[in-house]
Every structure is written in C-alpha cells, then in structure tokens.
Amino acid sequence: MGEVETWQIASYLAMALGALYIALNLRAKGKKNAGRLSMLFTAGMGAYLITLGLFSILVREGRISSTIYAAMIWAFTLALIPMALYMMAKRGTRASA
C-alpha cells in the first residue's frame, strides 16, 4: 500500500467530520423538535464538508476540473450564508466591532 499524503488525510477527515456532524446534530435536534430551517442548515453544513472532501480528492486525481470544484464550493457557501444570517437574526445575535 502506498504512502498516504496529507491532502488525502484532510479530505477523508472532512468527509468523516461532515457525516458525524450530520448524524450527531440531527439526532440532537430531533430530540429537541428543532425547526425545519435549523435541520436544513445542519444538513447543509454536513453536506458542505462531505462535498469539500470528495471534490478535493477528485480534483487531485484529475477527474474534475478546478473550475467545477470552485463553483460547487461557492454555491454551497452562498447558500449557507443567508441561512446563517437568518438564524442569527432570529436568535438576536449581534455582531460586535
């Protein structure tokens, strides 16, 4: 078996943490009867980590272009930012300078 490189460890770790994040948070939120938006945000964050790890591997192996990688990462980021801002406003969280 060949030597495992640092980028591979980081990619697999991101995917594992994403799956763990989804499993643990949805389980905890299910017990608290959390709102749908909160559960959607949790699923989105976990999916972001899983996709980030998977696409990192695919880019390094040359299976997808870096343009597709960048577009998908930006799409996830731009989708999660409004949800995060909405949830912060809903909870009354304010930014400090």
C-alpha positions as protocol buffer text, in pm:
chain_id: "A"
residue {
  index: 1
  type: MET
  ca { x: 0 y: 0 z: 0 }
}
residue {
  index: 2
  type: GLY
  ca { x: 133 y: 341 z: -97 }
}
residue {
  index: 3
  type: GLU
  ca { x: 208 y: 630 z: 129 }
}
residue {
  index: 4
  type: VAL
  ca { x: -91 y: 843 z: 228 }
}
residue {
  index: 5
  type: GLU
  ca { x: -40 y: 1211 z: 161 }
}
residue {
  index: 6
  type: THR
  ca { x: -154 y: 1496 z: 384 }
}
residue {
  index: 7
  type: TRP
  ca { x: -419 y: 1618 z: 138 }
}
residue {
  index: 8
  type: GLN
  ca { x: -575 y: 1271 z: 137 }
}
residue {
  index: 9
  type: ILE
  ca { x: -594 y: 1264 z: 516 }
}
residue {
  index: 10
  type: ALA
  ca { x: -751 y: 1611 z: 519 }
}
residue {
  index: 11
  type: SER
  ca { x: -1005 y: 1513 z: 253 }
}
residue {
  index: 12
  type: TYR
  ca { x: -1112 y: 1194 z: 426 }
}
residue {
  index: 13
  type: LEU
  ca { x: -1122 y: 1373 z: 760 }
}
residue {
  index: 14
  type: ALA
  ca { x: -1350 y: 1643 z: 617 }
}
residue {
  index: 15
  type: MET
  ca { x: -1589 y: 1378 z: 483 }
}
residue {
  index: 16
  type: ALA
  ca { x: -1590 y: 1188 z: 813 }
}
residue {
  index: 17
  type: LEU
  ca { x: -1649 y: 1503 z: 1016 }
}
residue {
  index: 18
  type: GLY
  ca { x: -1931 y: 1607 z: 783 }
}
residue {
  index: 19
  type: ALA
  ca { x: -2105 y: 1273 z: 827 }
}
residue {
  index: 20
  type: LEU
  ca { x: -2050 y: 1282 z: 1203 }
}
residue {
  index: 21
  type: TYR
  ca { x: -2178 y: 1642 z: 1220 }
}
residue {
  index: 22
  type: ILE
  ca { x: -2497 y: 1549 z: 1037 }
}
residue {
  index: 23
  type: ALA
  ca { x: -2559 y: 1236 z: 1245 }
}
residue {
  index: 24
  type: LEU
  ca { x: -2499 y: 1390 z: 1586 }
}
residue {
  index: 25
  type: ASN
  ca { x: -2669 y: 1724 z: 1527 }
}
residue {
  index: 26
  type: LEU
  ca { x: -2978 y: 1589 z: 1354 }
}
residue {
  index: 27
  type: ARG
  ca { x: -3014 y: 1332 z: 1633 }
}
residue {
  index: 28
  type: ALA
  ca { x: -2988 y: 1604 z: 1900 }
}
residue {
  index: 29
  type: LYS
  ca { x: -3218 y: 1840 z: 1712 }
}
residue {
  index: 30
  type: GLY
  ca { x: -3470 y: 1562 z: 1657 }
}
residue {
  index: 31
  type: LYS
  ca { x: -3498 y: 1518 z: 2032 }
}
residue {
  index: 32
  type: LYS
  ca { x: -3547 y: 1893 z: 2080 }
}
residue {
  index: 33
  type: ASN
  ca { x: -3804 y: 1918 z: 1800 }
}
residue {
  index: 34
  type: ALA
  ca { x: -3596 y: 2184 z: 1625 }
}
residue {
  index: 35
  type: GLY
  ca { x: -3736 y: 2377 z: 1331 }
}
residue {
  index: 36
  type: ARG
  ca { x: -3701 y: 2268 z: 972 }
}
residue {
  index: 37
  type: LEU
  ca { x: -3467 y: 2553 z: 883 }
}
residue {
  index: 38
  type: SER
  ca { x: -3232 y: 2457 z: 1164 }
}
residue {
  index: 39
  type: MET
  ca { x: -3226 y: 2096 z: 1045 }
}
residue {
  index: 40
  type: LEU
  ca { x: -3176 y: 2210 z: 684 }
}
residue {
  index: 41
  type: PHE
  ca { x: -2883 y: 2426 z: 790 }
}
residue {
  index: 42
  type: THR
  ca { x: -2728 y: 2135 z: 979 }
}
residue {
  index: 43
  type: ALA
  ca { x: -2768 y: 1905 z: 679 }
}
residue {
  index: 44
  type: GLY
  ca { x: -2621 y: 2175 z: 454 }
}
residue {
  index: 45
  type: MET
  ca { x: -2315 y: 2222 z: 672 }
}
residue {
  index: 46
  type: GLY
  ca { x: -2251 y: 1849 z: 686 }
}
residue {
  index: 47
  type: ALA
  ca { x: -2304 y: 1813 z: 311 }
}
residue {
  index: 48
  type: TYR
  ca { x: -2061 y: 2104 z: 259 }
}
residue {
  index: 49
  type: LEU
  ca { x: -1787 y: 1921 z: 449 }
}
residue {
  index: 50
  type: ILE
  ca { x: -1852 y: 1592 z: 271 }
}
residue {
  index: 51
  type: THR
  ca { x: -1856 y: 1761 z: -70 }
}
residue {
  index: 52
  type: LEU
  ca { x: -1542 y: 1960 z: 9 }
}
residue {
  index: 53
  type: GLY
  ca { x: -1353 y: 1642 z: 95 }
}
residue {
  index: 54
  type: LEU
  ca { x: -1487 y: 1446 z: -201 }
}
residue {
  index: 55
  type: PHE
  ca { x: -1421 y: 1720 z: -455 }
}
residue {
  index: 56
  type: SER
  ca { x: -1070 y: 1773 z: -316 }
}
residue {
  index: 57
  type: ILE
  ca { x: -993 y: 1411 z: -393 }
}
residue {
  index: 58
  type: LEU
  ca { x: -1150 y: 1431 z: -739 }
}
residue {
  index: 59
  type: VAL
  ca { x: -953 y: 1746 z: -828 }
}
residue {
  index: 60
  type: ARG
  ca { x: -623 y: 1597 z: -713 }
}
residue {
  index: 61
  type: GLU
  ca { x: -689 y: 1281 z: -917 }
}
residue {
  index: 62
  type: GLY
  ca { x: -776 y: 1491 z: -1224 }
}
residue {
  index: 63
  type: ARG
  ca { x: -1133 y: 1360 z: -1251 }
}
residue {
  index: 64
  type: ILE
  ca { x: -1291 y: 1706 z: -1234 }
}
residue {
  index: 65
  type: SER
  ca { x: -1157 y: 2050 z: -1319 }
}
residue {
  index: 66
  type: SER
  ca { x: -1072 y: 2308 z: -1059 }
}
residue {
  index: 67
  type: THR
  ca { x: -1341 y: 2532 z: -1211 }
}
residue {
  index: 68
  type: ILE
  ca { x: -1613 y: 2284 z: -1118 }
}
residue {
  index: 69
  type: TYR
  ca { x: -1459 y: 2248 z: -772 }
}
residue {
  index: 70
  type: ALA
  ca { x: -1458 y: 2624 z: -716 }
}
residue {
  index: 71
  type: ALA
  ca { x: -1813 y: 2664 z: -849 }
}
residue {
  index: 72
  type: MET
  ca { x: -1951 y: 2397 z: -615 }
}
residue {
  index: 73
  type: ILE
  ca { x: -1772 y: 2537 z: -310 }
}
residue {
  index: 74
  type: TRP
  ca { x: -1902 y: 2887 z: -386 }
}
residue {
  index: 75
  type: ALA
  ca { x: -2254 y: 2752 z: -445 }
}
residue {
  index: 76
  type: PHE
  ca { x: -2256 y: 2585 z: -103 }
}
residue {
  index: 77
  type: THR
  ca { x: -2108 y: 2891 z: 64 }
}
residue {
  index: 78
  type: LEU
  ca { x: -2356 y: 3130 z: -95 }
}
residue {
  index: 79
  type: ALA
  ca { x: -2644 y: 2901 z: 0 }
}
residue {
  index: 80
  type: LEU
  ca { x: -2535 y: 2870 z: 364 }
}
residue {
  index: 81
  type: ILE
  ca { x: -2462 y: 3238 z: 432 }
}
residue {
  index: 82
  type: PRO
  ca { x: -2826 y: 3360 z: 411 }
}
residue {
  index: 83
  type: MET
  ca { x: -2942 y: 3073 z: 632 }
}
residue {
  index: 84
  type: ALA
  ca { x: -2675 y: 3153 z: 889 }
}
residue {
  index: 85
  type: LEU
  ca { x: -2766 y: 3522 z: 888 }
}
residue {
  index: 86
  type: TYR
  ca { x: -3136 y: 3442 z: 923 }
}
residue {
  index: 87
  type: MET
  ca { x: -3073 y: 3211 z: 1217 }
}
residue {
  index: 88
  type: MET
  ca { x: -2851 y: 3471 z: 1386 }
}
residue {
  index: 89
  type: ALA
  ca { x: -3119 y: 3737 z: 1342 }
}
residue {
  index: 90
  type: LYS
  ca { x: -3386 y: 3500 z: 1471 }
}
residue {
  index: 91
  type: ARG
  ca { x: -3185 y: 3437 z: 1788 }
}
residue {
  index: 92
  type: GLY
  ca { x: -3099 y: 3803 z: 1834 }
}
residue {
  index: 93
  type: THR
  ca { x: -2726 y: 3756 z: 1779 }
}
residue {
  index: 94
  type: ARG
  ca { x: -2549 y: 4082 z: 1701 }
}
residue {
  index: 95
  type: ALA
  ca { x: -2207 y: 4146 z: 1556 }
}
residue {
  index: 96
  type: SER
  ca { x: -1957 y: 4338 z: 1765 }
}
residue {
  index: 97
  type: ALA
  ca { x: -1694 y: 4567 z: 1620 }
}
